[in-house]
Short mmCIF file of C-alpha atoms in Angstrom, two decimals:
data_model
loop_
_atom_site.label_atom_id
_atom_site.label_comp_id
_atom_site.label_asym_id
_atom_site.label_seq_id
_atom_site.Cartn_x
_atom_site.Cartn_y
_atom_site.Cartn_z
CA MET R 1 -2.80 29.50 -16.53
CA GLY R 2 0.08 29.83 -13.39
CA TYR R 3 -1.06 26.79 -11.22
CA SER R 4 -0.35 23.48 -10.67
CA PRO R 5 -3.42 21.01 -9.59
CA VAL R 6 -2.72 19.59 -5.87
CA THR R 7 -2.44 16.03 -5.81
CA LYS R 8 -3.56 13.77 -2.74
CA SER R 9 -1.55 10.68 -3.65
CA LYS R 10 -0.13 10.56 -0.04
CA VAL R 11 -4.48 9.47 1.14
CA ALA R 12 -3.91 6.30 -1.35
CA GLU R 13 -1.04 4.97 0.91
CA SER R 14 -2.13 2.42 3.08
CA PHE R 15 -0.96 1.12 6.42
CA PHE R 16 -1.23 -1.85 9.29
CA CYS R 17 -3.76 -0.83 11.07
CA LYS R 18 -3.29 -2.69 14.89
CA PHE R 19 -7.17 -2.84 15.76
CA LEU R 20 -8.24 -4.46 12.53
CA ASN R 21 -4.71 -6.40 12.10
CA ARG R 22 -4.58 -5.90 8.71
CA ASP R 23 -3.51 -3.34 5.88
CA VAL R 24 -5.97 -0.65 5.42
CA GLN R 25 -6.26 2.34 3.11
CA LYS R 26 -6.21 5.85 4.43
CA THR R 27 -9.19 6.57 2.42
CA ASP R 28 -11.24 3.44 3.87
CA CYS R 29 -9.58 4.21 7.36
CA ILE R 30 -11.31 7.74 7.15
CA ASP R 31 -14.55 6.32 5.91
CA ASP R 32 -14.68 4.12 8.64
CA TYR R 33 -13.58 6.35 11.37
CA VAL R 34 -16.25 9.12 10.31
CA ASN R 35 -18.91 6.78 9.92
CA ALA R 36 -18.21 4.76 13.02
CA ASN R 37 -18.36 8.42 15.13
CA SER R 38 -20.81 10.19 13.31
CA LEU R 39 -23.44 7.39 13.60
CA ASN R 40 -22.21 6.47 17.32
CA ILE R 41 -21.31 2.87 16.44
CA ARG R 42 -19.88 1.92 19.61
CA HIS R 43 -18.96 -1.57 18.94
CA SER R 44 -16.83 -0.72 16.10
CA PRO R 45 -13.02 -0.69 16.37
CA CYS R 46 -12.94 2.56 14.61
CA PHE R 47 -14.97 4.08 17.43
CA LYS R 48 -12.74 6.83 18.93
CA CYS R 49 -9.58 5.41 17.40
CA SER R 50 -6.66 7.59 18.04
CA ASN R 51 -5.15 6.30 14.59
CA GLY R 52 -7.99 7.14 12.81
CA LEU R 53 -8.30 10.59 14.22
CA LYS R 54 -4.95 11.24 13.10
CA VAL R 55 -5.24 10.12 9.79
CA ARG R 56 -8.37 12.28 9.42
CA ILE R 57 -6.41 15.70 10.64
CA GLU R 58 -3.36 14.83 8.04
CA TYR R 59 -5.84 14.36 5.30
CA ALA R 60 -7.62 17.63 6.58
CA ASN R 61 -4.38 19.46 6.56
CA SER R 62 -3.11 18.61 3.50
#
């Protein structure tokens, strides 16, 4: 067999989102960021959020 499964436990972490003023799971942040930007929801605090972009890039690189 020779391989070990890769777990993405870092994604389960939460952090304080200053724009939403609450703790947010990284997975929820990614979902909200992608939805706001792909659907062009300009009134969302997640629209073009620099922290959301950072979280998404970290996830993509893990």
